[in-house]
Amino acid sequence: MRSYLLRRLPSALLVLFAASFLIFAILRLVPGDPATSLAGPDASPATVAAIRDRLGLDAPLLSQYAHWIGSLLTGDLGPSYAIGGDVSDLIGDGLGATTELTLAALLFVILLGTAFGILGATSRSRWIRSAIRVTTTAALAVPPFVSGVLLVVLFAVVLGVLPPGGRVAFSDAPDLAAQYLLLPALCLALPSAAVLGRYLKDGIERALAEDCIRTAAAAGIAPRRLLWRHALPGALPPVVTLLGMQTGHLLGGAVLVEAIFAWPGLGQLAEQGLQRRDYPVVQDLLLLLVAVFVVVQLLTDLVYAWLDPRIRWE
């Protein structure tokens, strides 16, 4: 396993380097100038030039990129242009909320996706299979900004059982924090749970159709044992890979969901940074998301190899 990790590290570092260069270049192509935004519409050209000099925006782009990479390597992310405060403090404040939302959504994805997959593959009721198919289709077809509004209208306005938005820390009031977390986590999890459920359903059906499983069923082995001891483990390895990919989608979708439910995480910080052309905040956030996605994919490969004995490290 150690040799496998050492072989994967160069490619992971190469992905991070390429992503950092693309992020830096694309942000500079976005229309707008941070110095002009900070100076205001009535500022003189001299004032704008002074702000650009103070922020280092008048330096060559390669020099700005090298300075940014050097700051990342030393752990000094520097100050924010427009939002105010250190970038590391801003990211640290929102990271806990986004991590909390993503982990809760991931739990919903696993629970709902497993239920959809097992019931869709093994239920003998045509109505249950049809209901699962309709539910997963709707979860995939309806975008989060629509499903989020529908969840708020149903559970917060009509039924009045859950808050419409905001966040309470678990350290302050665990029961109240769970209520605030439920709707955004469910909204974020629904599309990924539908994908996982369909993928798991197909995997279980293929496993149950194998000759060894059918022979075991003919020999009188209980269907429940065949499912949990043979069919489900055989369908898990590719599902784990899909789950790792969906984790990256959850991180990306959290930006939109946080805006819908006023969740004070990295999504709101990214929105503020983009609106105010705050380059340090946005580029550090985007690179952080890429780094998390790379780590998740690496862990996914390790779990896949652990589940599938046919895979060898060498």
PDB file of C-alpha atoms in Angstrom:
ATOM      1  CA  MET A   1       0.000   0.000   0.000  1.00  0.00           C
ATOM      2  CA  ARG A   2       2.868   2.380   0.762  1.00  0.00           C
ATOM      3  CA  SER A   3       4.409   1.829  -2.668  1.00  0.00           C
ATOM      4  CA  TYR A   4       1.004   2.435  -4.270  1.00  0.00           C
ATOM      5  CA  LEU A   5       0.672   5.756  -2.463  1.00  0.00           C
ATOM      6  CA  LEU A   6       4.174   6.792  -3.478  1.00  0.00           C
ATOM      7  CA  ARG A   7       3.354   6.025  -7.119  1.00  0.00           C
ATOM      8  CA  ARG A   8       0.189   8.093  -6.968  1.00  0.00           C
ATOM      9  CA  LEU A   9       1.692  11.156  -5.281  1.00  0.00           C
ATOM     10  CA  PRO A  10       3.509  12.545  -8.375  1.00  0.00           C
ATOM     11  CA  SER A  11       0.324  12.465 -10.458  1.00  0.00           C
ATOM     12  CA  ALA A  12      -1.665  14.069  -7.620  1.00  0.00           C
ATOM     13  CA  LEU A  13       0.902  16.858  -7.285  1.00  0.00           C
ATOM     14  CA  LEU A  14       0.863  17.365 -11.051  1.00  0.00           C
ATOM     15  CA  VAL A  15      -2.932  17.720 -10.997  1.00  0.00           C
ATOM     16  CA  LEU A  16      -2.707  20.302  -8.214  1.00  0.00           C
ATOM     17  CA  PHE A  17      -0.040  22.269 -10.082  1.00  0.00           C
ATOM     18  CA  ALA A  18      -2.033  22.281 -13.328  1.00  0.00           C
ATOM     19  CA  ALA A  19      -5.206  23.232 -11.452  1.00  0.00           C
ATOM     20  CA  SER A  20      -3.461  26.119  -9.690  1.00  0.00           C
ATOM     21  CA  PHE A  21      -2.217  27.538 -13.005  1.00  0.00           C
ATOM     22  CA  LEU A  22      -5.646  27.230 -14.648  1.00  0.00           C
ATOM     23  CA  ILE A  23      -7.420  28.789 -11.676  1.00  0.00           C
ATOM     24  CA  PHE A  24      -4.992  31.709 -11.621  1.00  0.00           C
ATOM     25  CA  ALA A  25      -5.282  32.287 -15.368  1.00  0.00           C
ATOM     26  CA  ILE A  26      -9.079  31.973 -15.587  1.00  0.00           C
ATOM     27  CA  LEU A  27      -9.695  34.404 -12.732  1.00  0.00           C
ATOM     28  CA  ARG A  28      -7.579  37.019 -14.515  1.00  0.00           C
ATOM     29  CA  LEU A  29      -9.778  36.621 -17.603  1.00  0.00           C
ATOM     30  CA  VAL A  30     -12.951  37.449 -15.656  1.00  0.00           C
ATOM     31  CA  PRO A  31     -14.103  40.994 -16.499  1.00  0.00           C
ATOM     32  CA  GLY A  32     -13.559  43.550 -13.772  1.00  0.00           C
ATOM     33  CA  ASP A  33     -10.688  45.002 -11.776  1.00  0.00           C
ATOM     34  CA  PRO A  34     -10.327  44.609  -7.983  1.00  0.00           C
ATOM     35  CA  ALA A  35      -8.577  47.976  -7.752  1.00  0.00           C
ATOM     36  CA  THR A  36     -11.447  49.756  -9.525  1.00  0.00           C
ATOM     37  CA  SER A  37     -14.009  48.004  -7.317  1.00  0.00           C
ATOM     38  CA  LEU A  38     -12.160  49.018  -4.157  1.00  0.00           C
ATOM     39  CA  ALA A  39     -11.577  52.592  -5.281  1.00  0.00           C
ATOM     40  CA  GLY A  40     -15.207  53.198  -6.195  1.00  0.00           C
ATOM     41  CA  PRO A  41     -16.797  54.639  -9.331  1.00  0.00           C
ATOM     42  CA  ASP A  42     -15.673  58.224  -8.683  1.00  0.00           C
ATOM     43  CA  ALA A  43     -12.012  57.469  -7.963  1.00  0.00           C
ATOM     44  CA  SER A  44      -9.301  59.111 -10.027  1.00  0.00           C
ATOM     45  CA  PRO A  45      -6.893  57.093 -12.197  1.00  0.00           C
ATOM     46  CA  ALA A  46      -4.095  57.934  -9.759  1.00  0.00           C
ATOM     47  CA  THR A  47      -6.047  56.427  -6.874  1.00  0.00           C
ATOM     48  CA  VAL A  48      -6.769  53.263  -8.853  1.00  0.00           C
ATOM     49  CA  ALA A  49      -3.085  53.005  -9.832  1.00  0.00           C
ATOM     50  CA  ALA A  50      -2.028  53.407  -6.204  1.00  0.00           C
ATOM     51  CA  ILE A  51      -4.372  50.617  -5.111  1.00  0.00           C
ATOM     52  CA  ARG A  52      -3.092  48.344  -7.886  1.00  0.00           C
ATOM     53  CA  ASP A  53       0.472  49.002  -6.760  1.00  0.00           C
ATOM     54  CA  ARG A  54      -0.390  48.301  -3.108  1.00  0.00           C
ATOM     55  CA  LEU A  55      -2.115  45.004  -4.001  1.00  0.00           C
ATOM     56  CA  GLY A  56       0.659  43.960  -6.378  1.00  0.00           C
ATOM     57  CA  LEU A  57      -1.699  43.814  -9.351  1.00  0.00           C
ATOM     58  CA  ASP A  58       0.645  45.842 -11.544  1.00  0.00           C
ATOM     59  CA  ALA A  59       3.326  43.131 -11.391  1.00  0.00           C
ATOM     60  CA  PRO A  60       3.703  40.636 -14.290  1.00  0.00           C
ATOM     61  CA  LEU A  61       1.262  37.740 -14.141  1.00  0.00           C
ATOM     62  CA  LEU A  62       4.005  35.148 -13.730  1.00  0.00           C
ATOM     63  CA  SER A  63       5.380  37.103 -10.777  1.00  0.00           C
ATOM     64  CA  GLN A  64       1.908  37.235  -9.222  1.00  0.00           C
ATOM     65  CA  TYR A  65       1.512  33.476  -9.755  1.00  0.00           C
ATOM     66  CA  ALA A  66       4.920  32.715  -8.236  1.00  0.00           C
ATOM     67  CA  HIS A  67       4.113  34.924  -5.234  1.00  0.00           C
ATOM     68  CA  TRP A  68       0.800  33.105  -4.733  1.00  0.00           C
ATOM     69  CA  ILE A  69       2.388  29.649  -4.895  1.00  0.00           C
ATOM     70  CA  GLY A  70       5.114  30.738  -2.509  1.00  0.00           C
ATOM     71  CA  SER A  71       2.518  32.017  -0.061  1.00  0.00           C
ATOM     72  CA  LEU A  72       0.670  28.687  -0.241  1.00  0.00           C
ATOM     73  CA  LEU A  73       3.845  26.709   0.433  1.00  0.00           C
ATOM     74  CA  THR A  74       4.681  28.838   3.479  1.00  0.00           C
ATOM     75  CA  GLY A  75       1.107  28.724   4.807  1.00  0.00           C
ATOM     76  CA  ASP A  76       0.683  32.510   4.654  1.00  0.00           C
ATOM     77  CA  LEU A  77      -2.370  33.107   2.477  1.00  0.00           C
ATOM     78  CA  GLY A  78      -2.206  36.844   2.954  1.00  0.00           C
ATOM     79  CA  PRO A  79      -5.007  39.388   3.347  1.00  0.00           C
ATOM     80  CA  SER A  80      -8.278  39.581   1.479  1.00  0.00           C
ATOM     81  CA  TYR A  81      -8.587  42.371  -1.082  1.00  0.00           C
ATOM     82  CA  ALA A  82     -12.217  43.324  -0.540  1.00  0.00           C
ATOM     83  CA  ILE A  83     -13.920  41.190   2.139  1.00  0.00           C
ATOM     84  CA  GLY A  84     -11.413  42.059   4.835  1.00  0.00           C
ATOM     85  CA  GLY A  85      -9.285  39.995   7.189  1.00  0.00           C
ATOM     86  CA  ASP A  86      -6.815  37.214   6.486  1.00  0.00           C
ATOM     87  CA  VAL A  87      -7.788  34.659   3.852  1.00  0.00           C
ATOM     88  CA  SER A  88      -6.814  31.790   6.152  1.00  0.00           C
ATOM     89  CA  ASP A  89      -9.183  33.066   8.843  1.00  0.00           C
ATOM     90  CA  LEU A  90     -12.033  33.510   6.359  1.00  0.00           C
ATOM     91  CA  ILE A  91     -11.579  29.990   4.974  1.00  0.00           C
ATOM     92  CA  GLY A  92     -11.217  28.527   8.461  1.00  0.00           C
ATOM     93  CA  ASP A  93     -14.487  30.117   9.587  1.00  0.00           C
ATOM     94  CA  GLY A  94     -16.462  28.673   6.655  1.00  0.00           C
ATOM     95  CA  LEU A  95     -14.680  25.332   6.374  1.00  0.00           C
ATOM     96  CA  GLY A  96     -16.321  23.851   9.462  1.00  0.00           C
ATOM     97  CA  ALA A  97     -19.841  24.704   8.249  1.00  0.00           C
ATOM     98  CA  THR A  98     -19.228  23.349   4.740  1.00  0.00           C
ATOM     99  CA  THR A  99     -17.629  20.167   6.097  1.00  0.00           C
ATOM    100  CA  GLU A 100     -20.608  19.654   8.401  1.00  0.00           C
ATOM    101  CA  LEU A 101     -23.055  20.085   5.524  1.00  0.00           C
ATOM    102  CA  THR A 102     -21.085  17.831   3.159  1.00  0.00           C
ATOM    103  CA  LEU A 103     -20.703  15.007   5.695  1.00  0.00           C
ATOM    104  CA  ALA A 104     -24.405  15.122   6.556  1.00  0.00           C
ATOM    105  CA  ALA A 105     -25.300  15.050   2.858  1.00  0.00           C
ATOM    106  CA  LEU A 106     -22.896  12.150   2.317  1.00  0.00           C
ATOM    107  CA  LEU A 107     -24.643  10.220   5.079  1.00  0.00           C
ATOM    108  CA  PHE A 108     -27.990  10.831   3.367  1.00  0.00           C
ATOM    109  CA  VAL A 109     -26.494   9.715   0.043  1.00  0.00           C
ATOM    110  CA  ILE A 110     -25.326   6.417   1.537  1.00  0.00           C
ATOM    111  CA  LEU A 111     -28.571   5.712   3.403  1.00  0.00           C
ATOM    112  CA  LEU A 112     -30.981   6.738   0.648  1.00  0.00           C
ATOM    113  CA  GLY A 113     -28.867   5.316  -2.178  1.00  0.00           C
ATOM    114  CA  THR A 114     -28.527   1.958  -0.438  1.00  0.00           C
ATOM    115  CA  ALA A 115     -32.273   1.823   0.246  1.00  0.00           C
ATOM    116  CA  PHE A 116     -33.110   2.770  -3.357  1.00  0.00           C
ATOM    117  CA  GLY A 117     -30.691   0.205  -4.757  1.00  0.00           C
ATOM    118  CA  ILE A 118     -31.663  -2.745  -2.570  1.00  0.00           C
ATOM    119  CA  LEU A 119     -35.417  -2.179  -2.759  1.00  0.00           C
ATOM    120  CA  GLY A 120     -35.304  -1.503  -6.495  1.00  0.00           C
ATOM    121  CA  ALA A 121     -33.398  -4.729  -7.155  1.00  0.00           C
ATOM    122  CA  THR A 122     -35.080  -7.120  -4.720  1.00  0.00           C
ATOM    123  CA  SER A 123     -38.620  -5.891  -4.057  1.00  0.00           C
ATOM    124  CA  ARG A 124     -41.364  -8.072  -5.524  1.00  0.00           C
ATOM    125  CA  SER A 125     -43.895  -5.239  -5.406  1.00  0.00           C
ATOM    126  CA  ARG A 126     -44.320  -3.490  -8.723  1.00  0.00           C
ATOM    127  CA  TRP A 127     -45.608  -0.401  -6.916  1.00  0.00           C
ATOM    128  CA  ILE A 128     -42.487  -0.109  -4.775  1.00  0.00           C
ATOM    129  CA  ARG A 129     -40.208  -0.451  -7.790  1.00  0.00           C
ATOM    130  CA  SER A 130     -42.246   2.122  -9.692  1.00  0.00           C
ATOM    131  CA  ALA A 131     -42.176   4.536  -6.749  1.00  0.00           C
ATOM    132  CA  ILE A 132     -38.394   4.218  -6.463  1.00  0.00           C
ATOM    133  CA  ARG A 133     -37.973   4.770 -10.196  1.00  0.00           C
ATOM    134  CA  VAL A 134     -40.161   7.892 -10.110  1.00  0.00           C
ATOM    135  CA  THR A 135     -38.360   9.224  -7.028  1.00  0.00           C
ATOM    136  CA  THR A 136     -34.876   8.775  -8.470  1.00  0.00           C
ATOM    137  CA  THR A 137     -35.927  10.278 -11.803  1.00  0.00           C
ATOM    138  CA  ALA A 138     -37.384  13.327 -10.080  1.00  0.00           C
ATOM    139  CA  ALA A 139     -34.297  13.721  -7.879  1.00  0.00           C
ATOM    140  CA  LEU A 140     -32.100  13.740 -10.977  1.00  0.00           C
ATOM    141  CA  ALA A 141     -34.352  15.952 -13.087  1.00  0.00           C
ATOM    142  CA  VAL A 142     -35.132  18.679 -10.544  1.00  0.00           C
ATOM    143  CA  PRO A 143     -32.147  21.014  -9.936  1.00  0.00           C
ATOM    144  CA  PRO A 144     -31.147  21.813  -6.330  1.00  0.00           C
ATOM    145  CA  PHE A 145     -32.339  25.429  -6.490  1.00  0.00           C
ATOM    146  CA  VAL A 146     -35.842  24.147  -7.272  1.00  0.00           C
ATOM    147  CA  SER A 147     -35.875  21.205  -4.844  1.00  0.00           C
ATOM    148  CA  GLY A 148     -34.460  23.476  -2.133  1.00  0.00           C
ATOM    149  CA  VAL A 149     -37.295  25.956  -2.535  1.00  0.00           C
ATOM    150  CA  LEU A 150     -39.851  23.120  -2.549  1.00  0.00           C
ATOM    151  CA  LEU A 151     -38.387  21.666   0.655  1.00  0.00           C
ATOM    152  CA  VAL A 152     -38.533  25.066   2.348  1.00  0.00           C
ATOM    153  CA  VAL A 153     -42.140  25.636   1.263  1.00  0.00           C
ATOM    154  CA  LEU A 154     -43.242  22.171   2.401  1.00  0.00           C
ATOM    155  CA  PHE A 155     -41.394  21.713   5.687  1.00  0.00           C
ATOM    156  CA  ALA A 156     -40.870  25.314   6.816  1.00  0.00           C
ATOM    157  CA  VAL A 157     -43.908  27.180   5.471  1.00  0.00           C
ATOM    158  CA  VAL A 158     -46.718  24.630   5.131  1.00  0.00           C
ATOM    159  CA  LEU A 159     -45.859  22.165   7.899  1.00  0.00           C
ATOM    160  CA  GLY A 160     -43.723  24.512   9.999  1.00  0.00           C
ATOM    161  CA  VAL A 161     -41.608  21.703  11.448  1.00  0.00           C
ATOM    162  CA  LEU A 162     -38.140  22.813  10.280  1.00  0.00           C
ATOM    163  CA  PRO A 163     -36.393  26.191   9.994  1.00  0.00           C
ATOM    164  CA  PRO A 164     -36.087  27.630   6.472  1.00  0.00           C
ATOM    165  CA  GLY A 165     -32.413  28.539   6.714  1.00  0.00           C
ATOM    166  CA  GLY A 166     -29.460  29.534   8.832  1.00  0.00           C
ATOM    167  CA  ARG A 167     -27.156  27.504  11.049  1.00  0.00           C
ATOM    168  CA  VAL A 168     -26.698  26.677  14.713  1.00  0.00           C
ATOM    169  CA  ALA A 169     -23.491  25.050  15.951  1.00  0.00           C
ATOM    170  CA  PHE A 170     -23.766  21.572  17.443  1.00  0.00           C
ATOM    171  CA  SER A 171     -21.690  22.715  20.392  1.00  0.00           C
ATOM    172  CA  ASP A 172     -24.401  25.245  21.292  1.00  0.00           C
ATOM    173  CA  ALA A 173     -27.592  23.193  20.825  1.00  0.00           C
ATOM    174  CA  PRO A 174     -27.274  19.750  19.171  1.00  0.00           C
ATOM    175  CA  ASP A 175     -30.998  19.178  18.693  1.00  0.00           C
ATOM    176  CA  LEU A 176     -31.560  22.627  17.169  1.00  0.00           C
ATOM    177  CA  ALA A 177     -28.449  22.295  14.999  1.00  0.00           C
ATOM    178  CA  ALA A 178     -29.765  19.020  13.546  1.00  0.00           C
ATOM    179  CA  GLN A 179     -33.026  20.742  12.593  1.00  0.00           C
ATOM    180  CA  TYR A 180     -31.181  23.504  10.742  1.00  0.00           C
ATOM    181  CA  LEU A 181     -28.948  20.948   9.019  1.00  0.00           C
ATOM    182  CA  LEU A 182     -31.639  18.552   7.820  1.00  0.00           C
ATOM    183  CA  LEU A 183     -33.120  20.481   4.874  1.00  0.00           C
ATOM    184  CA  PRO A 184     -29.883  21.693   3.215  1.00  0.00           C
ATOM    185  CA  ALA A 185     -28.246  18.279   3.645  1.00  0.00           C
ATOM    186  CA  LEU A 186     -31.258  16.516   2.123  1.00  0.00           C
ATOM    187  CA  CYS A 187     -31.409  18.991  -0.778  1.00  0.00           C
ATOM    188  CA  LEU A 188     -27.710  18.500  -1.479  1.00  0.00           C
ATOM    189  CA  ALA A 189     -27.901  14.702  -1.216  1.00  0.00           C
ATOM    190  CA  LEU A 190     -30.934  13.914  -3.390  1.00  0.00           C
ATOM    191  CA  PRO A 191     -29.282  13.886  -6.876  1.00  0.00           C
ATOM    192  CA  SER A 192     -26.256  11.887  -5.711  1.00  0.00           C
ATOM    193  CA  ALA A 193     -28.470   9.443  -3.789  1.00  0.00           C
ATOM    194  CA  ALA A 194     -30.506   8.841  -6.953  1.00  0.00           C
ATOM    195  CA  VAL A 195     -27.353   8.138  -9.002  1.00  0.00           C
ATOM    196  CA  LEU A 196     -25.961   5.840  -6.321  1.00  0.00           C
ATOM    197  CA  GLY A 197     -29.275   4.002  -5.969  1.00  0.00           C
ATOM    198  CA  ARG A 198     -29.561   3.305  -9.689  1.00  0.00           C
ATOM    199  CA  TYR A 199     -25.957   2.180  -9.929  1.00  0.00           C
ATOM    200  CA  LEU A 200     -26.308  -0.124  -6.906  1.00  0.00           C
ATOM    201  CA  LYS A 201     -29.572  -1.545  -8.235  1.00  0.00           C
ATOM    202  CA  ASP A 202     -27.950  -2.501 -11.538  1.00  0.00           C
ATOM    203  CA  GLY A 203     -24.969  -4.029  -9.730  1.00  0.00           C
ATOM    204  CA  ILE A 204     -27.135  -6.146  -7.436  1.00  0.00           C
ATOM    205  CA  GLU A 205     -29.264  -7.348 -10.351  1.00  0.00           C
ATOM    206  CA  ARG A 206     -26.151  -8.390 -12.277  1.00  0.00           C
ATOM    207  CA  ALA A 207     -24.767 -10.177  -9.220  1.00  0.00           C
ATOM    208  CA  LEU A 208     -28.038 -12.021  -8.582  1.00  0.00           C
ATOM    209  CA  ALA A 209     -28.113 -13.164 -12.211  1.00  0.00           C
ATOM    210  CA  GLU A 210     -24.718 -14.873 -11.995  1.00  0.00           C
ATOM    211  CA  ASP A 211     -24.674 -18.656 -12.257  1.00  0.00           C
ATOM    212  CA  CYS A 212     -23.120 -19.194  -8.823  1.00  0.00           C
ATOM    213  CA  ILE A 213     -25.819 -17.105  -7.118  1.00  0.00           C
ATOM    214  CA  ARG A 214     -28.617 -18.838  -9.020  1.00  0.00           C
ATOM    215  CA  THR A 215     -27.151 -22.243  -8.158  1.00  0.00           C
ATOM    216  CA  ALA A 216     -26.967 -21.262  -4.481  1.00  0.00           C
ATOM    217  CA  ALA A 217     -30.579 -20.094  -4.590  1.00  0.00           C
ATOM    218  CA  ALA A 218     -31.642 -23.390  -6.167  1.00  0.00           C
ATOM    219  CA  ALA A 219     -29.813 -25.213  -3.368  1.00  0.00           C
ATOM    220  CA  GLY A 220     -32.089 -23.542  -0.821  1.00  0.00           C
ATOM    221  CA  ILE A 221     -29.908 -20.751   0.568  1.00  0.00           C
ATOM    222  CA  ALA A 222     -32.062 -17.928   1.941  1.00  0.00           C
ATOM    223  CA  PRO A 223     -32.465 -14.927  -0.420  1.00  0.00           C
ATOM    224  CA  ARG A 224     -31.507 -12.508   2.371  1.00  0.00           C
ATOM    225  CA  ARG A 225     -28.203 -14.315   2.900  1.00  0.00           C
ATOM    226  CA  LEU A 226     -27.510 -14.350  -0.826  1.00  0.00           C
ATOM    227  CA  LEU A 227     -28.107 -10.607  -0.936  1.00  0.00           C
ATOM    228  CA  TRP A 228     -26.004  -9.552   2.053  1.00  0.00           C
ATOM    229  CA  ARG A 229     -23.221 -12.154   1.834  1.00  0.00           C
ATOM    230  CA  HIS A 230     -22.737 -12.453  -1.918  1.00  0.00           C
ATOM    231  CA  ALA A 231     -24.639 -10.045  -4.198  1.00  0.00           C
ATOM    232  CA  LEU A 232     -24.107  -6.833  -2.265  1.00  0.00           C
ATOM    233  CA  PRO A 233     -20.342  -7.304  -1.645  1.00  0.00           C
ATOM    234  CA  GLY A 234     -19.892  -8.087  -5.323  1.00  0.00           C
ATOM    235  CA  ALA A 235     -21.660  -4.867  -6.324  1.00  0.00           C
ATOM    236  CA  LEU A 236     -19.805  -2.615  -3.855  1.00  0.00           C
ATOM    237  CA  PRO A 237     -16.395  -1.947  -5.523  1.00  0.00           C
ATOM    238  CA  PRO A 238     -17.694   0.071  -8.514  1.00  0.00           C
ATOM    239  CA  VAL A 239     -20.232   1.758  -6.233  1.00  0.00           C
ATOM    240  CA  VAL A 240     -17.384   2.946  -4.001  1.00  0.00           C
ATOM    241  CA  THR A 241     -15.743   4.575  -7.017  1.00  0.00           C
ATOM    242  CA  LEU A 242     -19.000   6.295  -7.891  1.00  0.00           C
ATOM    243  CA  LEU A 243     -19.413   7.436  -4.282  1.00  0.00           C
ATOM    244  CA  GLY A 244     -15.985   9.065  -4.396  1.00  0.00           C
ATOM    245  CA  MET A 245     -16.961  10.959  -7.545  1.00  0.00           C
ATOM    246  CA  GLN A 246     -20.257  12.030  -5.993  1.00  0.00           C
ATOM    247  CA  THR A 247     -18.385  13.383  -2.971  1.00  0.00           C
ATOM    248  CA  GLY A 248     -16.706  15.857  -5.298  1.00  0.00           C
ATOM    249  CA  HIS A 249     -20.105  16.793  -6.705  1.00  0.00           C
ATOM    250  CA  LEU A 250     -21.366  17.400  -3.167  1.00  0.00           C
ATOM    251  CA  LEU A 251     -18.557  19.869  -2.546  1.00  0.00           C
ATOM    252  CA  GLY A 252     -19.379  21.713  -5.748  1.00  0.00           C
ATOM    253  CA  GLY A 253     -23.135  21.662  -5.127  1.00  0.00           C
ATOM    254  CA  ALA A 254     -22.678  22.991  -1.600  1.00  0.00           C
ATOM    255  CA  VAL A 255     -22.027  26.460  -3.071  1.00  0.00           C
ATOM    256  CA  LEU A 256     -25.564  26.690  -4.462  1.00  0.00           C
ATOM    257  CA  VAL A 257     -27.273  24.984  -1.535  1.00  0.00           C
ATOM    258  CA  GLU A 258     -25.585  27.278   0.973  1.00  0.00           C
ATOM    259  CA  ALA A 259     -26.958  30.279  -0.901  1.00  0.00           C
ATOM    260  CA  ILE A 260     -30.498  28.853  -0.834  1.00  0.00           C
ATOM    261  CA  PHE A 261     -30.492  28.040   2.883  1.00  0.00           C
ATOM    262  CA  ALA A 262     -28.289  30.949   4.077  1.00  0.00           C
ATOM    263  CA  TRP A 263     -25.715  28.435   5.287  1.00  0.00           C
ATOM    264  CA  PRO A 264     -22.561  30.334   6.360  1.00  0.00           C
ATOM    265  CA  GLY A 265     -19.972  28.135   4.686  1.00  0.00           C
ATOM    266  CA  LEU A 266     -17.393  28.330   1.929  1.00  0.00           C
ATOM    267  CA  GLY A 267     -20.107  28.717  -0.692  1.00  0.00           C
ATOM    268  CA  GLN A 268     -21.165  32.110   0.629  1.00  0.00           C
ATOM    269  CA  LEU A 269     -17.513  33.114   0.912  1.00  0.00           C
ATOM    270  CA  ALA A 270     -16.897  32.133  -2.717  1.00  0.00           C
ATOM    271  CA  GLU A 271     -19.939  34.119  -3.817  1.00  0.00           C
ATOM    272  CA  GLN A 272     -18.723  37.218  -1.987  1.00  0.00           C
ATOM    273  CA  GLY A 273     -15.234  36.794  -3.412  1.00  0.00           C
ATOM    274  CA  LEU A 274     -16.508  36.503  -6.989  1.00  0.00           C
ATOM    275  CA  GLN A 275     -18.807  39.502  -6.682  1.00  0.00           C
ATOM    276  CA  ARG A 276     -16.018  41.694  -5.282  1.00  0.00           C
ATOM    277  CA  ARG A 277     -13.227  40.332  -7.533  1.00  0.00           C
ATOM    278  CA  ASP A 278     -11.325  39.180  -4.446  1.00  0.00           C
ATOM    279  CA  TYR A 279      -8.659  37.071  -6.179  1.00  0.00           C
ATOM    280  CA  PRO A 280      -6.879  35.659  -3.087  1.00  0.00           C
ATOM    281  CA  VAL A 281     -10.095  34.336  -1.558  1.00  0.00           C
ATOM    282  CA  VAL A 282     -11.506  32.774  -4.733  1.00  0.00           C
ATOM    283  CA  GLN A 283      -8.307  31.160  -5.999  1.00  0.00           C
ATOM    284  CA  ASP A 284      -7.461  29.689  -2.587  1.00  0.00           C
ATOM    285  CA  LEU A 285     -10.993  28.307  -2.257  1.00  0.00           C
ATOM    286  CA  LEU A 286     -10.969  26.726  -5.705  1.00  0.00           C
ATOM    287  CA  LEU A 287      -7.569  25.147  -5.170  1.00  0.00           C
ATOM    288  CA  LEU A 288      -8.739  23.817  -1.803  1.00  0.00           C
ATOM    289  CA  LEU A 289     -11.711  22.128  -3.480  1.00  0.00           C
ATOM    290  CA  VAL A 290      -9.424  20.557  -6.091  1.00  0.00           C
ATOM    291  CA  ALA A 291      -7.087  19.300  -3.358  1.00  0.00           C
ATOM    292  CA  VAL A 292      -9.987  17.759  -1.431  1.00  0.00           C
ATOM    293  CA  PHE A 293     -11.268  16.079  -4.587  1.00  0.00           C
ATOM    294  CA  VAL A 294      -7.803  14.612  -5.315  1.00  0.00           C
ATOM    295  CA  VAL A 295      -7.525  13.250  -1.771  1.00  0.00           C
ATOM    296  CA  VAL A 296     -11.038  11.764  -1.948  1.00  0.00           C
ATOM    297  CA  GLN A 297     -10.232  10.015  -5.229  1.00  0.00           C
ATOM    298  CA  LEU A 298      -7.040   8.586  -3.755  1.00  0.00           C
ATOM    299  CA  LEU A 299      -8.914   7.252  -0.724  1.00  0.00           C
ATOM    300  CA  THR A 300     -11.574   5.841  -3.047  1.00  0.00           C
ATOM    301  CA  ASP A 301      -8.968   3.868  -4.972  1.00  0.00           C
ATOM    302  CA  LEU A 302      -7.589   2.471  -1.709  1.00  0.00           C
ATOM    303  CA  VAL A 303     -11.029   1.349  -0.533  1.00  0.00           C
ATOM    304  CA  TYR A 304     -11.786  -0.144  -3.965  1.00  0.00           C
ATOM    305  CA  ALA A 305      -8.617  -2.221  -3.836  1.00  0.00           C
ATOM    306  CA  TRP A 306      -9.390  -3.324  -0.301  1.00  0.00           C
ATOM    307  CA  LEU A 307     -12.886  -4.502  -1.305  1.00  0.00           C
ATOM    308  CA  ASP A 308     -11.846  -6.238  -4.528  1.00  0.00           C
ATOM    309  CA  PRO A 309      -9.194  -8.953  -3.919  1.00  0.00           C
ATOM    310  CA  ARG A 310      -8.484  -9.197  -7.640  1.00  0.00           C
ATOM    311  CA  ILE A 311      -6.719  -5.854  -7.584  1.00  0.00           C
ATOM    312  CA  ARG A 312      -3.012  -6.011  -6.760  1.00  0.00           C
ATOM    313  CA  TRP A 313      -0.743  -3.212  -5.757  1.00  0.00           C
ATOM    314  CA  GLU A 314       2.100  -4.295  -8.017  1.00  0.00           C
TER     315      GLU A 314
END
